[in-house]
Tab-separated table of C-alpha atoms and ligand atoms in Angstrom:
chain	number	residue	atom	x	y	z
W	9	MET	CA	6.488	36.196	22.006
W	10	ARG	CA	8.191	35.699	18.624
W	11	GLU	CA	9.913	38.633	17.004
W	12	SER	CA	8.885	39.619	13.521
W	13	PRO	CA	11.587	39.504	10.867
W	14	CYS	CA	13.494	42.661	10.105
W	15	PHE	CA	11.229	43.967	7.353
W	16	ALA	CA	10.245	47.130	9.089
W	17	ARG	CA	8.043	48.540	6.389
W	18	CYS	CA	4.804	50.310	7.058
W	19	ARG	CA	4.035	50.812	3.372
W	20	PRO	CA	4.804	48.958	0.163
W	21	ASP	CA	8.191	49.999	-1.222
W	22	MET	CA	7.568	49.959	-4.991
W	23	PRO	CA	8.070	53.512	-6.236
W	24	PRO	CA	5.573	54.808	-8.810
W	25	ALA	CA	6.931	54.480	-12.395
W	26	TRP	CA	6.789	58.238	-13.078
W	27	ILE	CA	9.301	58.935	-10.339
W	28	PHE	CA	12.185	57.818	-12.583
W	29	LEU	CA	11.002	59.749	-15.663
W	30	VAL	CA	10.429	63.299	-14.487
W	31	ALA	CA	13.274	65.784	-13.973
W	32	MET	CA	12.908	67.318	-10.521
W	33	THR	CA	14.333	70.348	-8.736
W	34	ASP	CA	16.698	70.031	-5.773
W	35	LYS	CA	13.855	70.730	-3.338
W	36	GLU	CA	11.562	68.196	-4.992
W	37	LEU	CA	14.271	65.554	-4.791
W	38	MET	CA	14.833	66.307	-1.094
W	39	ARG	CA	11.063	66.167	-0.544
W	40	ARG	CA	11.098	62.704	-2.092
W	41	ALA	CA	13.928	61.725	0.282
W	42	ILE	CA	11.822	63.002	3.211
W	43	ALA	CA	8.850	60.894	2.088
W	44	LEU	CA	11.111	57.840	1.829
W	45	ALA	CA	12.581	58.476	5.293
W	46	ARG	CA	9.101	58.198	6.846
W	47	ARG	CA	8.862	54.590	5.670
W	48	GLY	CA	11.406	53.668	8.321
W	49	SER	CA	9.350	55.062	11.188
W	50	CYS	CA	8.338	51.639	12.551
W	51	GLY	CA	11.748	50.010	12.307
W	52	ALA	CA	14.704	52.386	12.476
W	53	HIS	CA	14.361	53.683	16.033
W	54	PRO	CA	16.189	54.322	18.288
W	55	ASN	CA	18.286	55.299	15.259
W	56	PRO	CA	17.055	58.178	13.108
W	57	ILE	CA	14.791	57.808	10.094
W	58	VAL	CA	16.672	58.842	6.973
W	59	GLY	CA	15.829	58.934	3.264
W	60	ALA	CA	18.207	59.169	0.291
W	61	VAL	CA	17.770	59.771	-3.433
W	62	LEU	CA	20.409	59.532	-6.163
W	63	ALA	CA	19.730	61.547	-9.314
W	64	LYS	CA	21.362	62.553	-12.563
W	65	LYS	CA	20.213	65.812	-14.182
W	66	GLY	CA	17.281	65.814	-11.759
W	67	ARG	CA	16.098	62.312	-12.720
W	68	ILE	CA	16.099	59.709	-9.948
W	69	ILE	CA	18.321	56.700	-10.569
W	70	ALA	CA	17.985	55.052	-7.134
W	71	GLU	CA	16.339	55.681	-3.791
W	72	ALA	CA	16.345	54.091	-0.343
W	73	TRP	CA	15.653	54.659	3.321
W	74	HIS	CA	16.879	53.383	6.660
W	75	ALA	CA	14.370	50.595	7.248
W	76	CYS	CA	15.616	48.745	10.253
W	77	PHE	CA	17.728	49.443	13.353
W	78	GLY	CA	21.230	48.103	12.729
W	79	GLY	CA	20.522	47.721	8.997
W	80	PRO	CA	22.057	49.621	6.077
W	81	HIS	CA	21.893	53.405	6.222
W	82	ALA	CA	19.749	55.175	3.639
W	83	GLU	CA	22.578	56.597	1.558
W	84	ALA	CA	24.572	53.337	1.600
W	85	ALA	CA	21.470	51.424	0.454
W	86	ALA	CA	20.776	53.902	-2.376
W	87	LEU	CA	24.403	53.733	-3.549
W	88	ARG	CA	24.291	49.956	-3.512
W	89	LYS	CA	21.117	49.964	-5.617
W	90	ALA	CA	22.664	52.345	-8.153
W	91	GLY	CA	25.931	50.367	-8.453
W	92	GLY	CA	28.246	51.847	-11.142
W	93	ARG	CA	25.572	54.388	-12.156
W	94	ALA	CA	26.270	56.333	-8.958
W	95	ARG	CA	29.465	57.784	-10.494
W	96	GLY	CA	28.887	61.478	-11.176
W	97	ALA	CA	25.401	61.396	-9.604
W	98	ASP	CA	23.882	63.812	-7.063
W	99	LEU	CA	22.936	62.446	-3.648
W	100	TYR	CA	20.056	63.981	-1.670
W	101	VAL	CA	20.067	62.779	1.929
W	102	THR	CA	17.848	64.024	4.767
W	103	LEU	CA	20.555	63.602	7.457
W	104	GLU	CA	24.254	64.324	7.263
W	105	PRO	CA	26.114	61.120	6.301
W	106	CYS	CA	27.845	59.332	9.172
W	107	SER	CA	31.613	59.272	9.286
W	108	THR	CA	32.606	56.529	11.732
W	109	HIS	CA	32.186	52.776	12.057
W	110	GLY	CA	29.096	51.962	14.117
W	111	LYS	CA	26.899	48.981	13.401
W	112	THR	CA	27.620	49.785	9.747
W	113	PRO	CA	30.666	51.263	7.951
W	114	PRO	CA	30.866	55.058	7.488
W	115	CYS	CA	28.630	56.372	4.705
W	116	THR	CA	31.166	59.099	3.849
W	117	GLU	CA	33.511	56.324	2.637
W	118	ALA	CA	30.767	54.699	0.550
W	119	ILE	CA	29.942	58.074	-1.056
W	120	LYS	CA	33.582	58.755	-1.893
W	121	ALA	CA	34.101	55.259	-3.290
W	122	ALA	CA	30.979	55.483	-5.444
W	123	GLY	CA	32.180	58.742	-7.033
W	124	ALA	CA	29.122	60.903	-6.328
W	125	ALA	CA	29.587	64.421	-7.731
W	126	ARG	CA	27.423	66.462	-5.374
W	127	VAL	CA	25.810	65.792	-1.992
W	128	PHE	CA	22.773	67.729	-0.749
W	129	ILE	CA	22.272	67.365	3.016
W	130	GLY	CA	19.036	68.254	4.841
W	131	ALA	CA	19.743	68.288	8.592
W	132	SER	CA	23.044	68.051	10.411
W	133	ASP	CA	23.444	65.025	12.667
W	134	PRO	CA	22.605	65.681	16.342
W	135	ASN	CA	24.808	62.674	17.161
W	136	PRO	CA	28.009	64.304	18.511
W	137	CYS	CA	30.103	61.515	16.907
W	138	HIS	CA	29.167	62.773	13.456
W	139	SER	CA	27.876	66.305	13.796
W	140	CYS	CA	29.184	68.417	10.889
W	141	ARG	CA	32.070	66.056	10.198
W	142	GLY	CA	30.356	64.247	7.306
W	143	GLY	CA	30.144	67.381	5.143
W	144	GLU	CA	33.757	68.339	5.869
W	145	ILE	CA	35.082	64.888	4.970
W	146	LEU	CA	33.193	64.905	1.668
W	147	ARG	CA	34.366	68.427	0.776
W	148	ALA	CA	37.953	67.437	1.526
W	149	ALA	CA	37.517	64.643	-1.025
W	150	GLY	CA	36.535	67.170	-3.721
W	151	ILE	CA	32.793	66.484	-3.586
W	152	GLN	CA	30.476	69.511	-3.791
W	153	VAL	CA	28.381	69.662	-0.623
W	154	LYS	CA	25.305	71.796	0.015
W	155	THR	CA	23.925	71.668	3.551
W	156	GLY	CA	20.580	72.788	4.938
W	157	LEU	CA	18.333	71.971	1.958
W	158	LEU	CA	14.825	71.843	3.520
W	159	ARG	CA	16.585	71.824	6.876
W	160	ARG	CA	13.483	72.385	9.010
W	161	GLU	CA	11.489	69.614	7.368
W	162	CYS	CA	14.453	67.245	7.639
W	163	GLU	CA	15.048	68.116	11.298
W	164	ALA	CA	11.360	67.521	12.015
W	165	LEU	CA	11.744	63.880	10.948
W	166	ASN	CA	13.690	62.962	14.082
W	167	PRO	CA	12.556	64.854	17.196
W	168	ALA	CA	13.078	61.823	19.442
W	169	PHE	CA	16.561	61.083	18.132
W	170	ALA	CA	17.532	64.750	18.536
W	171	LYS	CA	16.247	64.946	22.125
W	172	TYR	CA	17.866	61.669	23.078
W	173	MET	CA	21.240	62.659	21.593
W	174	ARG	CA	21.081	65.980	23.456
W	175	THR	CA	19.841	64.772	26.848
W	176	ARG	CA	19.977	60.957	26.971
W	177	LEU	CA	16.334	61.168	28.049
W	178	PRO	CA	13.513	59.622	26.017
W	179	TYR	CA	11.121	61.766	23.980
W	180	VAL	CA	7.626	61.449	25.463
W	181	THR	CA	4.528	61.042	23.300
W	182	LEU	CA	1.247	60.962	25.214
W	183	LYS	CA	-1.820	59.446	23.585
W	184	THR	CA	-5.379	59.536	24.848
W	185	ALA	CA	-8.561	58.332	23.130
W	186	GLN	CA	-11.530	60.099	24.623
W	187	SER	CA	-15.077	61.321	24.164
W	188	LEU	CA	-15.989	64.928	23.277
W	189	ASP	CA	-16.304	65.615	26.994
W	190	GLY	CA	-12.811	64.293	27.722
W	191	ARG	CA	-13.879	60.976	29.273
W	192	ILE	CA	-12.218	57.588	28.821
W	193	ALA	CA	-14.761	55.437	30.694
W	194	ASP	CA	-18.117	55.697	32.445
W	195	ALA	CA	-18.541	55.323	36.218
W	196	ALA	CA	-18.844	51.534	35.836
W	197	GLY	CA	-15.479	51.483	34.069
W	198	ARG	CA	-16.888	50.713	30.602
W	199	SER	CA	-14.266	51.962	28.179
W	200	ARG	CA	-14.016	49.615	25.213
W	201	TRP	CA	-14.325	50.980	21.707
W	202	ILE	CA	-14.609	54.672	22.350
W	203	SER	CA	-12.500	55.238	19.262
W	204	SER	CA	-12.879	53.887	15.712
W	205	PRO	CA	-10.875	51.118	13.960
W	206	GLN	CA	-8.968	53.872	12.110
W	207	SER	CA	-8.010	55.463	15.438
W	208	ARG	CA	-6.964	52.133	16.870
W	209	ARG	CA	-4.738	51.585	13.837
W	210	PHE	CA	-3.207	55.019	14.399
W	211	ALA	CA	-2.589	54.063	18.035
W	212	HIS	CA	-0.751	50.905	16.941
W	213	LYS	CA	1.388	53.005	14.571
W	214	LEU	CA	2.303	55.213	17.534
W	215	ARG	CA	3.324	52.095	19.472
W	216	ALA	CA	5.350	50.861	16.488
W	217	GLU	CA	7.250	54.150	16.417
W	218	ALA	CA	8.137	54.035	20.120
W	219	ASP	CA	10.792	52.050	21.984
W	220	ALA	CA	8.526	51.610	25.018
W	221	VAL	CA	4.819	51.803	25.846
W	222	ILE	CA	3.872	52.985	29.341
W	223	ALA	CA	0.644	52.510	31.276
W	224	GLY	CA	-0.456	52.572	34.894
W	225	VAL	CA	-1.409	49.458	36.840
W	226	GLY	CA	-4.988	50.810	37.000
W	227	THR	CA	-5.253	50.316	33.232
W	228	VAL	CA	-3.891	46.763	33.583
W	229	LEU	CA	-6.403	45.943	36.354
W	230	ALA	CA	-9.329	47.495	34.455
W	231	ASP	CA	-8.683	46.333	30.865
W	232	ASP	CA	-5.892	43.730	30.982
W	233	PRO	CA	-4.412	45.074	27.726
W	234	LEU	CA	-1.528	43.479	25.782
W	235	LEU	CA	0.057	46.846	24.912
W	236	ASN	CA	1.958	45.382	21.934
W	237	VAL	CA	2.030	46.434	18.266
W	238	ARG	CA	-0.519	44.770	16.019
W	239	GLY	CA	-1.010	45.414	12.303
W	240	PHE	CA	2.474	46.833	11.640
W	241	LYS	CA	5.670	44.915	11.065
W	242	VAL	CA	8.259	45.843	13.634
W	243	PRO	CA	11.740	44.357	14.024
W	244	ARG	CA	11.102	44.170	17.745
W	245	GLN	CA	8.068	44.761	19.939
W	246	PRO	CA	8.461	47.817	22.205
W	247	TRP	CA	9.245	47.474	25.891
W	248	VAL	CA	6.134	47.563	28.060
W	249	VAL	CA	6.507	49.597	31.255
W	250	ILE	CA	3.843	49.447	33.975
W	251	LEU	CA	3.796	52.106	36.692
W	252	ASP	CA	2.807	50.163	39.766
W	253	SER	CA	3.812	51.843	43.060
W	254	ARG	CA	2.791	48.945	45.310
W	255	LEU	CA	3.331	45.999	42.954
W	256	ARG	CA	-0.358	45.176	42.516
W	257	ILE	CA	-0.001	43.777	38.995
W	258	PRO	CA	-1.461	40.237	38.696
W	259	PRO	CA	1.245	37.730	37.656
W	260	LYS	CA	-1.175	36.477	34.974
W	261	ALA	CA	-1.671	39.942	33.398
W	262	ARG	CA	-1.576	39.772	29.607
W	263	VAL	CA	1.221	42.362	29.387
W	264	PHE	CA	3.584	39.610	30.540
W	265	LYS	CA	3.046	37.901	27.181
W	266	ASN	CA	5.475	40.534	25.870
W	267	ASP	CA	9.204	39.724	25.863
W	268	ARG	CA	10.370	42.907	27.504
W	269	VAL	CA	8.351	44.105	30.492
W	270	ILE	CA	9.371	46.477	33.269
W	271	VAL	CA	7.277	46.991	36.399
W	272	ALA	CA	8.239	50.336	37.964
W	273	VAL	CA	7.615	50.380	41.722
W	274	VAL	CA	8.251	52.786	44.587
W	275	GLY	CA	11.148	51.892	46.887
W	276	LYS	CA	12.243	48.346	47.644
W	277	ALA	CA	9.875	45.732	46.209
W	278	PRO	CA	9.024	42.852	48.601
W	279	ALA	CA	10.997	39.777	47.470
W	280	ALA	CA	7.970	37.465	47.754
W	281	ALA	CA	5.884	39.666	45.455
W	282	VAL	CA	8.733	39.907	42.930
W	283	LYS	CA	9.098	36.115	42.988
W	284	ARG	CA	5.454	35.681	42.010
W	285	LEU	CA	5.993	37.621	38.782
W	286	PRO	CA	6.992	35.783	35.593
W	287	ALA	CA	10.771	35.267	35.447
W	288	HIS	CA	11.308	37.635	32.511
W	289	ALA	CA	9.609	40.610	34.218
W	290	GLU	CA	12.063	43.257	35.365
W	291	VAL	CA	11.293	45.274	38.483
W	292	LEU	CA	12.576	48.852	38.513
W	293	GLU	CA	12.736	50.396	41.985
W	294	LEU	CA	12.281	54.154	41.854
W	295	PRO	CA	12.206	56.939	44.447
W	296	LYS	CA	8.744	58.284	45.244
W	297	ASP	CA	7.449	61.691	44.211
W	298	ARG	CA	5.464	63.944	46.580
W	299	ASP	CA	2.248	61.998	45.844
W	300	GLY	CA	3.887	58.675	46.711
W	301	ARG	CA	4.074	57.590	43.058
W	302	PRO	CA	7.210	56.449	41.182
W	303	SER	CA	9.273	59.517	40.303
W	304	LEU	CA	8.807	60.130	36.590
W	305	PRO	CA	12.078	62.054	36.065
W	306	ALA	CA	13.880	59.079	37.654
W	307	LEU	CA	11.923	56.705	35.406
W	308	LEU	CA	12.887	58.643	32.256
W	309	LYS	CA	16.529	58.657	33.325
W	310	ALA	CA	16.481	54.896	33.926
W	311	LEU	CA	14.797	54.187	30.577
W	312	GLY	CA	17.215	56.504	28.758
W	313	SER	CA	20.147	54.657	30.311
W	314	ILE	CA	19.075	51.397	28.645
W	315	GLY	CA	18.785	53.005	25.205
W	316	ILE	CA	15.061	53.820	25.196
W	317	SER	CA	14.804	57.037	23.164
W	318	HIS	CA	11.043	57.395	22.668
W	319	ILE	CA	8.199	56.363	24.958
W	320	LEU	CA	4.484	56.301	24.323
W	321	VAL	CA	2.386	57.037	27.404
W	322	GLU	CA	-0.990	55.368	27.102
W	323	GLY	CA	-2.761	56.216	30.334
W	324	GLY	CA	-4.935	56.037	32.291
W	325	GLY	CA	-5.919	59.488	33.401
W	326	LYS	CA	-3.653	59.746	36.447
W	327	VAL	CA	-0.587	58.669	34.498
W	328	ALA	CA	-1.410	61.159	31.711
W	329	GLY	CA	-2.009	63.833	34.365
W	330	SER	CA	1.297	63.163	36.103
W	331	PHE	CA	3.268	63.445	32.868
W	332	ILE	CA	1.511	66.669	31.769
W	333	SER	CA	1.524	68.377	35.170
W	334	GLN	CA	5.241	67.682	35.585
W	335	GLY	CA	5.989	69.192	32.160
W	336	LEU	CA	7.337	65.908	30.789
W	337	VAL	CA	5.270	65.551	27.592
W	338	ASP	CA	6.974	66.449	24.311
W	339	ARG	CA	3.941	65.709	22.118
W	340	TYR	CA	0.306	64.917	22.929
W	341	CYS	CA	-1.856	63.035	20.405
W	342	CYS	CA	-5.432	63.456	21.562
W	343	ILE	CA	-7.949	61.272	19.717
W	344	ILE	CA	-11.500	62.560	20.098
W	345	ALA	CA	-14.474	60.349	19.281
W	346	PRO	CA	-17.775	62.070	18.373
W	347	MET	CA	-19.645	60.882	21.477
W	348	VAL	CA	-20.478	62.212	24.908
W	349	ILE	CA	-20.168	59.961	27.964
W	350	GLY	CA	-21.417	62.478	30.524
W	351	GLY	CA	-22.159	61.430	34.114
W	352	THR	CA	-20.536	62.715	37.269
W	353	ASP	CA	-18.186	59.865	38.148
W	354	SER	CA	-17.036	58.999	34.629
W	355	LYS	CA	-13.264	58.828	34.223
W	356	SER	CA	-11.400	61.779	32.705
W	357	SER	CA	-8.535	61.388	30.263
W	358	VAL	CA	-6.283	63.658	32.333
W	359	VAL	CA	-6.434	63.767	36.135
W	360	TRP	CA	-4.307	65.576	38.700
W	361	PRO	CA	-4.865	66.817	42.256
W	362	ASP	CA	-6.924	70.051	42.474
W	363	ARG	CA	-4.215	71.619	44.608
W	364	LEU	CA	-2.066	71.844	41.464
W	365	ASN	CA	-4.721	74.017	39.804
W	366	ALA	CA	-5.187	76.065	42.967
W	367	ALA	CA	-1.467	76.796	42.934
W	368	ARG	CA	-1.611	78.102	39.343
W	369	LYS	CA	-1.923	81.803	38.544
W	370	THR	CA	-3.804	81.096	35.288
W	371	LEU	CA	-6.219	78.415	34.169
W	372	GLY	CA	-4.830	75.186	32.738
W	373	VAL	CA	-1.695	74.241	30.851
W	374	GLN	CA	-1.573	75.957	27.463
W	375	ALA	CA	-0.765	74.000	24.316
W	376	GLU	CA	-0.265	74.742	20.640
W	377	VAL	CA	-1.884	72.679	17.863
W	378	LYS	CA	0.662	71.117	15.485
W	379	ASP	CA	-1.607	68.872	13.421
W	380	ILE	CA	-5.277	67.996	13.030
W	381	ARG	CA	-6.308	64.817	11.288
W	382	ARG	CA	-9.488	62.867	10.596
W	383	LEU	CA	-9.234	59.219	11.669
W	384	GLY	CA	-12.453	57.821	10.172
W	385	PRO	CA	-15.232	59.321	12.301
W	386	ASP	CA	-12.759	60.577	14.927
W	387	LEU	CA	-10.489	63.577	15.145
W	388	MET	CA	-6.818	63.551	16.134
W	389	LEU	CA	-5.326	66.710	17.594
W	390	GLU	CA	-1.558	66.727	17.920
W	391	VAL	CA	-0.390	69.417	20.311
W	392	ILE	CA	2.760	70.491	22.087
W	393	PHE	CA	2.721	72.233	25.452
W	394	LYS	CA	4.095	75.768	25.645
F	401	AOF	C1	21.005	55.593	10.681
F	401	AOF	N1	20.516	55.553	9.411
F	401	AOF	O1	20.457	56.234	7.319
F	401	AOF	C2	21.948	57.291	8.820
F	401	AOF	C3	22.441	57.333	10.152
F	401	AOF	O2	25.318	52.273	14.459
F	401	AOF	P1	25.082	52.705	13.060
F	401	AOF	O3	26.190	52.330	12.117
F	401	AOF	O4	23.732	52.285	12.513
F	401	AOF	O5	25.130	54.315	13.071
F	401	AOF	C4	24.126	55.062	13.674
F	401	AOF	C5	24.404	56.535	13.506
F	401	AOF	O6	24.635	56.871	12.152
F	401	AOF	C6	23.210	57.371	13.939
F	401	AOF	O7	23.318	57.669	15.291
F	401	AOF	C7	23.361	58.624	13.093
F	401	AOF	O8	24.151	59.551	13.788
F	401	AOF	C8	24.135	58.182	11.848
F	401	AOF	N2	23.391	58.220	10.552
F	401	AOF	N3	21.920	56.467	11.039
F	401	AOF	O9	20.581	54.831	11.536
F	401	AOF	C9	20.946	56.342	8.461
F	401	AOF	N4	22.413	58.102	7.869
F	402	ZN	ZN1	25.703	56.195	7.628
């Protein structure tokens, strides 16, 4: 599959004309930087999304965001746009500027060279290479630095980056698209088009924001999905990971049209079965959990070790159930379509063995609602588990 060029924009990047005319407060300028940061959500990961605004007397003179992994950092891009006008300007940046050479030169050096007068920082960098050093370096150069402006909002931009920096484990987003009665298919397996075009677009945005998309082999056998990003420009399609204990995946499955595919199996995979798979498919041999399925903690560790910082779990019900019941979901986006499937043998969006419920003192796993959104006729509930 061909890779799209590195124009990782989800929205057009022309700012409205008024933005350069109105004098804004410090918080308003940081809010603008936060809005800009979000434009990088399809392309920057596994690096953080970051927005930057340069202003003089509260009026914006340049703005930018980190659009693409490996590309220019937000503050460096804003400084470049401003050129000589950056001298004496105020910089508002959602994440502490970096201070070492990575894929790009340190932003602290660019800020010093440009002659910015003041730097307003939102969140400190969870990356231990930079954490808190950026502010100190700038202060030592005589630049006024204010940290923690809209800190919580700025920190909330990068939950996956923060978790990955802390633990080297990927952040887990679970997505289900289900009926009002929590079903994803009827007893005959009919599942297509439960959710609306708007919901499907949302689901592709979630894929675009992840480094890997995960599904069980049951979903592959039932629907033969592609599991790639469509409708959003991404610098690189996410990895596709199929949980397939006994290597049942058909070699002609459409997921193999993706460049980067991992089939996660239990124990040693038979050489003959591996040979039948397309050459680019990677087989990941994992220990088994108590239900004989690939161990999910081991899977997360393996994916983290190859730089995957954010995974999107797309089902089916048993996969969703395993992630939730093992306490491995960081965020659950539940899309609910206004329909009832009913029946007795219809498939539920979340399935786990009844013995797990029997072993619980209280009913169910409690969650807290973080966001509710309309997606055309559907509803999206974003929750985190307590
Ligand atoms: C970004 N974008 O706008 C800022 C970042 O390898 P590099 O040079 O891209 O550096 C990545 C690190 O730089 C990243 O882990 C983070 O700590 C810091 N700041 N990163 O990708 C940005 N400001
Ligand atoms: Zn930087």
